[in-house]
Amino acid sequence: MAQTASPRATTPATPGPATLGLATLGVVGVLALAPPPAGAQEGDWVFKVVGTAAYRERIAIGSGAELVVELREMAALEPGVEAGSVRLVAEKRQKLEGRQVPLPFYLKAEGDRLVPGTRYALRLLLADGEGPGWVSQPVAVEAAPTGPDEAGTDAGDVLLLRQLPVSVTVNLTCGEVAGVLRQRDDSAVLELGDETLALKQTPAASGVRYEAGDDPATVLWTKGLEASFTLRGEELPPCGLEVEVPQFASGMDALPGEEWVVEDISGSGIIDASRVTLVFSDEGQLGGQATCNSYGTRFATNGERIAVDPRTVSTMMACAPALMEQERKFLDTLPELSEWRIDETGALLLRGESGATLTARRAG
């Protein structure tokens, strides 16, 4: 990787923190990088998806209905995964104002939030204030740049279903009595220590009311995050509820935080007393210390895949030749990375299809 400008310093500089501020060094340079490898995307780009939403029921949509188009990470495509628990990448809300199915839809996602060439989950929700609404199963779409004259990736006809099975887990505390309520459709199971109660939903003027199938004197009546509970005819203290929302690991959640200190670059280790770091932000920014200089770029993840923008901005300080070579190798490696994981020891392992690798650990 060649630099477009010569270093401003005339003598070797001791490795250490270097900021991106003009006041510190008086110059900020853009590194000229090699053509981006597979997985990296040069320049600003957008990904567009179009399609048509419909359902089979002969039911008119209410005037206040809204169509929500979501793009979520690839984990939402896995069988048995609740799509709503997977990281949302892009969303578009469209007021229908009396329009009926079939409904054309459109979604645009900024490329710097995506890993090109990987699959994302497209999901549609039709919220109708006059009924329970509809939702689609996740549809796989592959992220790719959409040209200015192109309509976008066609997801085709997406079927909306009136009701999908919904499973909810709630932690329940009633004074000194604690349990776990597992709800699914119109039934539930309440676990109280070693005892398990099968509950069935019964009519209620408000909230959700359950009775034990074999004991009508056991009644659980939930209203929001509060509940009343009568166990075998004995009324317990008022209950508090806490809903468990499973979250699937996203690199946009796992990588940000305290900086990662690089321990190895493609099997060559790190020069003693030098420092190379990775600092990820939840807004998609990546920066840190490259050895002699600070750098900044952008990144995106999708499941275990990662893409780093090859357009890296760096300060330009000169160091000893060996340190400058290490910096060049590190900055060359970043846009080649295509996969990430954190192993059982807490080490961050990044690798590219070309064989390039980085190993890093949290500072401290």
mmCIF file of C-alpha atoms in Angstrom:
data_model
loop_
_atom_site.group_PDB
_atom_site.id
_atom_site.type_symbol
_atom_site.label_atom_id
_atom_site.label_comp_id
_atom_site.label_asym_id
_atom_site.label_seq_id
_atom_site.Cartn_x
_atom_site.Cartn_y
_atom_site.Cartn_z
ATOM 1 C CA MET A 1 0.000 0.000 0.000
ATOM 2 C CA ALA A 2 1.592 3.271 -1.093
ATOM 3 C CA GLN A 3 1.042 6.591 0.622
ATOM 4 C CA THR A 4 0.120 9.544 -1.572
ATOM 5 C CA ALA A 5 2.123 12.052 0.428
ATOM 6 C CA SER A 6 5.548 11.897 2.036
ATOM 7 C CA PRO A 7 5.735 11.912 5.828
ATOM 8 C CA ARG A 8 5.976 15.403 7.236
ATOM 9 C CA ALA A 9 8.364 14.444 10.046
ATOM 10 C CA THR A 10 12.068 14.342 9.085
ATOM 11 C CA THR A 11 13.271 12.210 11.979
ATOM 12 C CA PRO A 12 11.906 8.933 13.319
ATOM 13 C CA ALA A 13 9.111 9.435 15.815
ATOM 14 C CA THR A 14 8.604 7.356 18.918
ATOM 15 C CA PRO A 15 5.490 5.180 18.568
ATOM 16 C CA GLY A 16 2.664 6.540 20.627
ATOM 17 C CA PRO A 17 -0.804 8.046 20.457
ATOM 18 C CA ALA A 18 -1.374 10.241 17.429
ATOM 19 C CA THR A 19 -4.696 11.990 16.985
ATOM 20 C CA LEU A 20 -6.576 12.872 13.839
ATOM 21 C CA GLY A 21 -6.736 16.553 14.821
ATOM 22 C CA LEU A 22 -5.121 19.191 12.633
ATOM 23 C CA ALA A 23 -3.888 21.081 15.677
ATOM 24 C CA THR A 24 -1.684 18.164 16.744
ATOM 25 C CA LEU A 25 0.177 17.416 13.521
ATOM 26 C CA GLY A 26 -0.938 20.078 11.097
ATOM 27 C CA VAL A 27 -1.845 17.521 8.426
ATOM 28 C CA VAL A 28 -4.285 14.712 7.744
ATOM 29 C CA GLY A 29 -3.615 12.433 4.773
ATOM 30 C CA VAL A 30 -5.678 9.897 2.880
ATOM 31 C CA LEU A 31 -3.830 6.657 2.184
ATOM 32 C CA ALA A 32 -4.024 5.367 -1.381
ATOM 33 C CA LEU A 33 -4.997 1.741 -0.993
ATOM 34 C CA ALA A 34 -4.877 -1.202 -3.351
ATOM 35 C CA PRO A 35 -8.131 -2.149 -5.137
ATOM 36 C CA PRO A 36 -10.585 -3.446 -2.541
ATOM 37 C CA PRO A 37 -10.678 -7.232 -2.174
ATOM 38 C CA ALA A 38 -13.875 -9.275 -2.119
ATOM 39 C CA GLY A 39 -16.012 -8.220 0.838
ATOM 40 C CA ALA A 40 -14.839 -4.599 0.818
ATOM 41 C CA GLN A 41 -16.762 -1.961 -1.108
ATOM 42 C CA GLU A 42 -15.194 1.169 -2.582
ATOM 43 C CA GLY A 43 -17.193 4.382 -2.603
ATOM 44 C CA ASP A 44 -20.637 5.264 -1.258
ATOM 45 C CA TRP A 45 -23.404 2.928 -2.359
ATOM 46 C CA VAL A 46 -26.981 1.977 -1.576
ATOM 47 C CA PHE A 47 -28.958 -1.249 -1.574
ATOM 48 C CA LYS A 48 -32.587 -1.115 -2.659
ATOM 49 C CA VAL A 49 -35.267 -3.792 -2.328
ATOM 50 C CA VAL A 50 -38.679 -3.715 -3.988
ATOM 51 C CA GLY A 51 -41.608 -6.112 -4.000
ATOM 52 C CA THR A 52 -45.309 -6.572 -3.346
ATOM 53 C CA ALA A 53 -47.027 -7.518 -0.081
ATOM 54 C CA ALA A 54 -50.357 -9.341 0.085
ATOM 55 C CA TYR A 55 -52.390 -11.703 2.259
ATOM 56 C CA ARG A 56 -54.993 -14.348 1.432
ATOM 57 C CA GLU A 57 -57.833 -13.290 3.759
ATOM 58 C CA ARG A 58 -60.712 -11.280 2.320
ATOM 59 C CA ILE A 59 -60.393 -8.581 4.971
ATOM 60 C CA ALA A 60 -60.198 -4.854 4.314
ATOM 61 C CA ILE A 61 -57.287 -2.941 5.833
ATOM 62 C CA GLY A 62 -58.228 -0.184 8.269
ATOM 63 C CA SER A 63 -57.664 3.438 7.319
ATOM 64 C CA GLY A 64 -54.936 3.870 9.952
ATOM 65 C CA ALA A 65 -52.855 0.872 8.853
ATOM 66 C CA GLU A 66 -49.094 1.092 8.336
ATOM 67 C CA LEU A 67 -46.740 -1.173 6.356
ATOM 68 C CA VAL A 68 -43.336 -1.639 7.983
ATOM 69 C CA VAL A 69 -40.457 -2.993 5.864
ATOM 70 C CA GLU A 70 -37.442 -4.241 7.849
ATOM 71 C CA LEU A 71 -33.955 -5.429 6.953
ATOM 72 C CA ARG A 72 -32.294 -7.489 9.707
ATOM 73 C CA GLU A 73 -29.032 -9.398 10.042
ATOM 74 C CA MET A 74 -28.790 -12.926 8.644
ATOM 75 C CA ALA A 75 -29.480 -14.625 12.007
ATOM 76 C CA ALA A 76 -33.179 -13.821 11.467
ATOM 77 C CA LEU A 77 -33.193 -16.395 8.653
ATOM 78 C CA GLU A 78 -32.363 -19.274 11.003
ATOM 79 C CA PRO A 79 -35.227 -21.719 11.776
ATOM 80 C CA GLY A 80 -36.875 -21.072 15.132
ATOM 81 C CA VAL A 81 -35.326 -17.623 15.571
ATOM 82 C CA GLU A 82 -37.694 -14.762 16.423
ATOM 83 C CA ALA A 83 -36.762 -12.205 13.762
ATOM 84 C CA GLY A 84 -37.622 -9.272 16.028
ATOM 85 C CA SER A 85 -34.782 -10.252 18.381
ATOM 86 C CA VAL A 86 -32.128 -9.883 15.655
ATOM 87 C CA ARG A 87 -30.369 -6.559 14.974
ATOM 88 C CA LEU A 88 -32.326 -4.164 12.754
ATOM 89 C CA VAL A 89 -30.227 -2.701 9.918
ATOM 90 C CA ALA A 90 -32.776 -0.579 8.025
ATOM 91 C CA GLU A 91 -36.493 0.190 8.234
ATOM 92 C CA LYS A 92 -39.140 2.016 6.215
ATOM 93 C CA ARG A 93 -42.658 2.838 7.463
ATOM 94 C CA GLN A 94 -45.400 3.567 4.976
ATOM 95 C CA LYS A 95 -48.857 4.913 5.856
ATOM 96 C CA LEU A 96 -51.417 3.149 3.666
ATOM 97 C CA GLU A 97 -54.192 5.758 3.906
ATOM 98 C CA GLY A 98 -56.906 3.337 2.826
ATOM 99 C CA ARG A 99 -54.931 1.436 0.166
ATOM 100 C CA GLN A 100 -55.549 -2.314 0.005
ATOM 101 C CA VAL A 101 -53.463 -5.338 -0.967
ATOM 102 C CA PRO A 102 -51.508 -6.019 -3.088
ATOM 103 C CA LEU A 103 -49.187 -3.310 -1.731
ATOM 104 C CA PRO A 104 -45.949 -2.365 -3.494
ATOM 105 C CA PHE A 105 -43.071 -1.688 -1.082
ATOM 106 C CA TYR A 106 -39.608 -0.167 -1.271
ATOM 107 C CA LEU A 107 -36.627 -0.096 1.120
ATOM 108 C CA LYS A 108 -33.255 1.617 0.811
ATOM 109 C CA ALA A 109 -30.258 0.826 3.026
ATOM 110 C CA GLU A 110 -26.967 2.715 3.071
ATOM 111 C CA GLY A 111 -24.069 0.549 1.920
ATOM 112 C CA ASP A 112 -21.754 1.523 4.766
ATOM 113 C CA ARG A 113 -24.090 -0.359 7.144
ATOM 114 C CA LEU A 114 -23.969 -3.576 5.097
ATOM 115 C CA VAL A 115 -21.543 -6.371 4.268
ATOM 116 C CA PRO A 116 -21.797 -6.720 0.470
ATOM 117 C CA GLY A 117 -22.381 -10.198 -0.891
ATOM 118 C CA THR A 118 -24.011 -11.495 2.304
ATOM 119 C CA ARG A 119 -27.644 -12.388 2.962
ATOM 120 C CA TYR A 120 -29.985 -10.265 5.051
ATOM 121 C CA ALA A 121 -33.501 -10.969 6.264
ATOM 122 C CA LEU A 122 -36.324 -8.905 4.774
ATOM 123 C CA ARG A 123 -39.461 -8.860 6.940
ATOM 124 C CA LEU A 124 -42.776 -7.067 6.459
ATOM 125 C CA LEU A 125 -45.306 -6.142 9.128
ATOM 126 C CA LEU A 126 -48.738 -4.713 8.464
ATOM 127 C CA ALA A 127 -49.952 -2.957 11.609
ATOM 128 C CA ASP A 128 -53.704 -2.381 11.592
ATOM 129 C CA GLY A 129 -55.143 -0.459 14.532
ATOM 130 C CA GLU A 130 -58.502 -2.130 13.901
ATOM 131 C CA GLY A 131 -57.186 -5.712 14.148
ATOM 132 C CA PRO A 132 -54.214 -7.924 15.048
ATOM 133 C CA GLY A 133 -52.363 -7.197 11.824
ATOM 134 C CA TRP A 134 -50.134 -9.391 9.625
ATOM 135 C CA VAL A 135 -46.457 -10.325 9.426
ATOM 136 C CA SER A 136 -44.317 -12.160 6.867
ATOM 137 C CA GLN A 137 -41.762 -14.871 7.344
ATOM 138 C CA PRO A 138 -38.207 -13.505 6.799
ATOM 139 C CA VAL A 139 -37.151 -13.472 3.138
ATOM 140 C CA ALA A 140 -33.464 -13.814 2.208
ATOM 141 C CA VAL A 141 -32.015 -11.004 0.064
ATOM 142 C CA GLU A 142 -28.366 -10.543 -0.886
ATOM 143 C CA ALA A 143 -26.848 -7.111 -0.357
ATOM 144 C CA ALA A 144 -25.413 -5.648 -3.554
ATOM 145 C CA PRO A 145 -25.016 -2.102 -4.885
ATOM 146 C CA THR A 146 -28.049 -0.756 -6.734
ATOM 147 C CA GLY A 147 -27.230 1.428 -9.719
ATOM 148 C CA PRO A 148 -28.827 4.873 -10.102
ATOM 149 C CA ASP A 149 -30.998 3.623 -12.981
ATOM 150 C CA GLU A 150 -31.944 0.320 -11.334
ATOM 151 C CA ALA A 151 -35.186 -0.285 -9.433
ATOM 152 C CA GLY A 152 -33.458 -2.548 -6.913
ATOM 153 C CA THR A 153 -33.452 -6.205 -5.910
ATOM 154 C CA ASP A 154 -36.906 -7.681 -6.531
ATOM 155 C CA ALA A 155 -38.117 -9.681 -3.518
ATOM 156 C CA GLY A 156 -41.215 -10.685 -5.496
ATOM 157 C CA ASP A 157 -44.594 -11.321 -3.875
ATOM 158 C CA VAL A 158 -44.232 -11.530 -0.085
ATOM 159 C CA LEU A 159 -47.059 -13.310 1.736
ATOM 160 C CA LEU A 160 -48.334 -11.757 4.959
ATOM 161 C CA LEU A 161 -49.804 -14.121 7.546
ATOM 162 C CA ARG A 162 -52.615 -13.102 9.874
ATOM 163 C CA GLN A 163 -51.015 -14.667 12.939
ATOM 164 C CA LEU A 164 -47.720 -16.362 13.613
ATOM 165 C CA PRO A 165 -47.093 -18.364 16.800
ATOM 166 C CA VAL A 166 -45.621 -16.031 19.391
ATOM 167 C CA SER A 167 -43.588 -17.353 22.287
ATOM 168 C CA VAL A 168 -42.814 -15.061 25.228
ATOM 169 C CA THR A 169 -40.881 -15.797 28.416
ATOM 170 C CA VAL A 170 -41.676 -13.689 31.479
ATOM 171 C CA ASN A 171 -39.996 -13.693 34.892
ATOM 172 C CA LEU A 172 -42.657 -13.355 37.600
ATOM 173 C CA THR A 173 -42.125 -12.234 41.205
ATOM 174 C CA CYS A 174 -44.990 -12.175 43.727
ATOM 175 C CA GLY A 175 -43.516 -11.304 47.111
ATOM 176 C CA GLU A 176 -41.324 -14.252 48.048
ATOM 177 C CA VAL A 177 -42.734 -16.441 45.274
ATOM 178 C CA ALA A 178 -40.821 -16.367 41.982
ATOM 179 C CA GLY A 179 -41.382 -18.246 38.763
ATOM 180 C CA VAL A 180 -41.080 -18.233 34.997
ATOM 181 C CA LEU A 181 -44.118 -17.869 32.731
ATOM 182 C CA ARG A 182 -43.739 -19.207 29.201
ATOM 183 C CA GLN A 183 -46.567 -17.981 26.979
ATOM 184 C CA ARG A 184 -47.459 -19.292 23.527
ATOM 185 C CA ASP A 185 -50.624 -18.238 21.710
ATOM 186 C CA ASP A 186 -53.575 -18.751 24.111
ATOM 187 C CA SER A 187 -51.808 -21.081 26.557
ATOM 188 C CA ALA A 188 -48.920 -20.815 28.995
ATOM 189 C CA VAL A 189 -46.749 -22.834 31.348
ATOM 190 C CA LEU A 190 -45.850 -21.451 34.772
ATOM 191 C CA GLU A 191 -42.742 -22.876 36.443
ATOM 192 C CA LEU A 192 -42.662 -22.412 40.229
ATOM 193 C CA GLY A 193 -39.557 -24.131 41.564
ATOM 194 C CA ASP A 194 -40.106 -27.871 41.062
ATOM 195 C CA GLU A 195 -43.781 -27.387 40.169
ATOM 196 C CA THR A 196 -45.081 -26.779 36.650
ATOM 197 C CA LEU A 197 -48.604 -25.495 36.011
ATOM 198 C CA ALA A 198 -50.325 -25.731 32.623
ATOM 199 C CA LEU A 199 -52.454 -22.616 32.082
ATOM 200 C CA LYS A 200 -55.190 -21.812 29.575
ATOM 201 C CA GLN A 201 -56.296 -18.314 28.590
ATOM 202 C CA THR A 202 -59.851 -17.383 29.592
ATOM 203 C CA PRO A 203 -62.019 -14.370 28.649
ATOM 204 C CA ALA A 204 -61.182 -11.115 30.456
ATOM 205 C CA ALA A 205 -62.419 -7.525 30.249
ATOM 206 C CA SER A 206 -58.790 -6.327 30.165
ATOM 207 C CA GLY A 207 -55.319 -7.802 30.240
ATOM 208 C CA VAL A 208 -54.724 -11.541 29.870
ATOM 209 C CA ARG A 209 -56.295 -14.014 32.297
ATOM 210 C CA TYR A 210 -55.126 -17.612 32.748
ATOM 211 C CA GLU A 211 -56.546 -20.504 34.735
ATOM 212 C CA ALA A 212 -54.857 -23.791 35.578
ATOM 213 C CA GLY A 213 -56.405 -26.512 33.432
ATOM 214 C CA ASP A 214 -57.053 -28.824 36.393
ATOM 215 C CA ASP A 215 -57.645 -26.193 39.088
ATOM 216 C CA PRO A 216 -59.946 -23.178 38.455
ATOM 217 C CA ALA A 217 -58.863 -21.798 41.856
ATOM 218 C CA THR A 218 -55.413 -21.068 40.372
ATOM 219 C CA VAL A 219 -55.682 -17.841 38.392
ATOM 220 C CA LEU A 220 -52.980 -15.586 36.913
ATOM 221 C CA TRP A 221 -54.214 -12.248 35.560
ATOM 222 C CA THR A 222 -51.616 -10.068 33.823
ATOM 223 C CA LYS A 223 -52.068 -6.389 33.004
ATOM 224 C CA GLY A 224 -49.009 -4.855 31.406
ATOM 225 C CA LEU A 225 -45.982 -5.541 33.622
ATOM 226 C CA GLU A 226 -48.110 -6.257 36.686
ATOM 227 C CA ALA A 227 -50.234 -9.275 37.618
ATOM 228 C CA SER A 228 -52.432 -10.755 40.306
ATOM 229 C CA PHE A 229 -51.937 -14.416 41.167
ATOM 230 C CA THR A 230 -54.160 -16.760 43.137
ATOM 231 C CA LEU A 231 -52.534 -20.133 43.777
ATOM 232 C CA ARG A 232 -54.972 -22.897 44.782
ATOM 233 C CA GLY A 233 -57.334 -20.330 46.270
ATOM 234 C CA GLU A 234 -54.618 -18.330 48.122
ATOM 235 C CA GLU A 235 -54.084 -14.798 46.839
ATOM 236 C CA LEU A 236 -50.382 -13.903 46.647
ATOM 237 C CA PRO A 237 -48.887 -10.376 46.896
ATOM 238 C CA PRO A 238 -49.041 -8.264 43.701
ATOM 239 C CA CYS A 239 -46.685 -9.593 41.042
ATOM 240 C CA GLY A 240 -44.082 -7.816 38.951
ATOM 241 C CA LEU A 241 -43.280 -9.080 35.461
ATOM 242 C CA GLU A 242 -40.058 -8.838 33.481
ATOM 243 C CA VAL A 243 -40.146 -9.937 29.837
ATOM 244 C CA GLU A 244 -37.107 -11.810 28.554
ATOM 245 C CA VAL A 245 -36.103 -10.607 25.095
ATOM 246 C CA PRO A 246 -33.506 -12.934 23.537
ATOM 247 C CA GLN A 247 -30.803 -11.098 21.626
ATOM 248 C CA PHE A 248 -28.584 -12.652 19.001
ATOM 249 C CA ALA A 249 -24.944 -11.653 18.963
ATOM 250 C CA SER A 250 -24.154 -8.944 16.421
ATOM 251 C CA GLY A 251 -20.706 -7.626 15.709
ATOM 252 C CA MET A 252 -22.183 -4.139 15.989
ATOM 253 C CA ASP A 253 -22.891 -4.952 19.648
ATOM 254 C CA ALA A 254 -19.984 -7.254 20.566
ATOM 255 C CA LEU A 255 -17.086 -5.332 19.032
ATOM 256 C CA PRO A 256 -17.634 -1.744 20.308
ATOM 257 C CA GLY A 257 -16.481 -0.707 23.772
ATOM 258 C CA GLU A 258 -12.987 -0.771 25.205
ATOM 259 C CA GLU A 259 -10.221 -0.838 22.595
ATOM 260 C CA TRP A 260 -8.774 -4.085 21.253
ATOM 261 C CA VAL A 261 -4.970 -4.369 21.326
ATOM 262 C CA VAL A 262 -3.598 -6.276 18.335
ATOM 263 C CA GLU A 263 -1.253 -9.142 19.255
ATOM 264 C CA ASP A 264 -0.622 -10.613 15.828
ATOM 265 C CA ILE A 265 -0.819 -9.579 12.161
ATOM 266 C CA SER A 266 -1.001 -12.546 9.774
ATOM 267 C CA GLY A 267 1.274 -14.719 11.902
ATOM 268 C CA SER A 268 4.133 -12.213 12.200
ATOM 269 C CA GLY A 269 3.373 -11.014 15.755
ATOM 270 C CA ILE A 270 3.913 -7.398 16.814
ATOM 271 C CA ILE A 271 7.187 -5.506 17.244
ATOM 272 C CA ASP A 272 8.101 -5.125 20.932
ATOM 273 C CA ALA A 273 6.972 -1.854 22.535
ATOM 274 C CA SER A 274 4.864 -0.937 19.470
ATOM 275 C CA ARG A 275 1.099 -0.520 19.708
ATOM 276 C CA VAL A 276 -1.632 -1.405 17.227
ATOM 277 C CA THR A 277 -5.279 -1.057 18.286
ATOM 278 C CA LEU A 278 -8.824 -1.423 17.019
ATOM 279 C CA VAL A 279 -11.617 0.773 18.391
ATOM 280 C CA PHE A 280 -15.080 -0.077 17.039
ATOM 281 C CA SER A 281 -18.079 2.194 17.586
ATOM 282 C CA ASP A 282 -21.732 1.162 17.496
ATOM 283 C CA GLU A 283 -22.196 3.767 14.738
ATOM 284 C CA GLY A 284 -19.921 1.813 12.381
ATOM 285 C CA GLN A 285 -16.710 3.781 12.923
ATOM 286 C CA LEU A 286 -13.361 1.973 13.231
ATOM 287 C CA GLY A 287 -10.149 3.667 14.334
ATOM 288 C CA GLY A 288 -7.174 3.398 16.625
ATOM 289 C CA GLN A 289 -3.387 3.257 16.460
ATOM 290 C CA ALA A 290 -1.803 1.702 13.356
ATOM 291 C CA THR A 291 1.731 1.702 14.911
ATOM 292 C CA CYS A 292 3.086 5.181 14.220
ATOM 293 C CA ASN A 293 -0.141 6.890 13.211
ATOM 294 C CA SER A 294 -3.804 7.091 14.113
ATOM 295 C CA TYR A 295 -6.271 5.916 11.490
ATOM 296 C CA GLY A 296 -9.996 6.005 10.858
ATOM 297 C CA THR A 297 -12.424 4.172 8.559
ATOM 298 C CA ARG A 298 -15.822 2.440 8.676
ATOM 299 C CA PHE A 299 -16.941 -1.157 9.169
ATOM 300 C CA ALA A 300 -20.099 -3.252 9.064
ATOM 301 C CA THR A 301 -20.978 -6.761 10.254
ATOM 302 C CA ASN A 302 -23.608 -9.322 9.352
ATOM 303 C CA GLY A 303 -23.549 -12.421 11.515
ATOM 304 C CA GLU A 304 -19.959 -13.664 11.497
ATOM 305 C CA ARG A 305 -19.111 -11.624 8.371
ATOM 306 C CA ILE A 306 -17.357 -8.244 8.467
ATOM 307 C CA ALA A 307 -16.399 -5.633 5.862
ATOM 308 C CA VAL A 308 -13.968 -2.757 6.398
ATOM 309 C CA ASP A 309 -14.042 0.278 4.102
ATOM 310 C CA PRO A 310 -10.682 0.526 2.270
ATOM 311 C CA ARG A 311 -10.862 4.337 2.301
ATOM 312 C CA THR A 312 -8.738 4.872 5.418
ATOM 313 C CA VAL A 313 -7.838 8.310 6.757
ATOM 314 C CA SER A 314 -4.574 8.533 8.689
ATOM 315 C CA THR A 315 -2.204 10.995 10.260
ATOM 316 C CA MET A 316 1.248 10.973 8.654
ATOM 317 C CA MET A 317 4.181 10.656 11.015
ATOM 318 C CA ALA A 318 7.465 8.937 10.165
ATOM 319 C CA CYS A 319 8.873 6.096 12.258
ATOM 320 C CA ALA A 320 11.728 3.622 11.967
ATOM 321 C CA PRO A 321 11.465 1.532 8.762
ATOM 322 C CA ALA A 322 10.446 -1.642 10.603
ATOM 323 C CA LEU A 323 7.605 0.171 12.357
ATOM 324 C CA MET A 324 6.438 1.777 9.129
ATOM 325 C CA GLU A 325 6.408 -1.667 7.476
ATOM 326 C CA GLN A 326 4.278 -3.071 10.313
ATOM 327 C CA GLU A 327 1.854 -0.169 9.934
ATOM 328 C CA ARG A 328 1.615 -0.710 6.177
ATOM 329 C CA LYS A 329 0.917 -4.418 6.691
ATOM 330 C CA PHE A 330 -1.791 -3.700 9.285
ATOM 331 C CA LEU A 331 -3.577 -1.112 7.148
ATOM 332 C CA ASP A 332 -3.345 -3.424 4.110
ATOM 333 C CA THR A 333 -4.929 -6.211 6.163
ATOM 334 C CA LEU A 334 -8.003 -4.282 7.339
ATOM 335 C CA PRO A 335 -9.964 -4.198 4.032
ATOM 336 C CA GLU A 336 -9.125 -7.872 3.384
ATOM 337 C CA LEU A 337 -10.950 -9.048 6.521
ATOM 338 C CA SER A 338 -14.185 -10.948 5.908
ATOM 339 C CA GLU A 339 -14.948 -12.921 9.116
ATOM 340 C CA TRP A 340 -14.811 -12.289 12.854
ATOM 341 C CA ARG A 341 -15.332 -14.253 16.059
ATOM 342 C CA ILE A 342 -14.431 -14.060 19.737
ATOM 343 C CA ASP A 343 -12.964 -17.326 21.015
ATOM 344 C CA GLU A 344 -13.362 -18.964 24.416
ATOM 345 C CA THR A 345 -10.348 -17.032 25.795
ATOM 346 C CA GLY A 346 -11.845 -13.658 24.832
ATOM 347 C CA ALA A 347 -9.515 -13.106 21.872
ATOM 348 C CA LEU A 348 -10.911 -11.369 18.794
ATOM 349 C CA LEU A 349 -10.005 -13.381 15.690
ATOM 350 C CA LEU A 350 -10.357 -11.675 12.316
ATOM 351 C CA ARG A 351 -9.493 -13.296 9.019
ATOM 352 C CA GLY A 352 -9.838 -12.754 5.293
ATOM 353 C CA GLU A 353 -10.306 -15.116 2.380
ATOM 354 C CA SER A 354 -6.762 -14.320 1.217
ATOM 355 C CA GLY A 355 -5.333 -15.697 4.475
ATOM 356 C CA ALA A 356 -4.804 -12.333 6.182
ATOM 357 C CA THR A 357 -5.490 -12.464 9.932
ATOM 358 C CA LEU A 358 -5.554 -10.248 13.015
ATOM 359 C CA THR A 359 -5.638 -11.368 16.640
ATOM 360 C CA ALA A 360 -6.505 -8.849 19.356
ATOM 361 C CA ARG A 361 -7.595 -8.698 23.007
ATOM 362 C CA ARG A 362 -9.380 -6.085 25.066
ATOM 363 C CA ALA A 363 -7.030 -3.546 26.635
ATOM 364 C CA GLY A 364 -6.263 -4.176 30.307
#
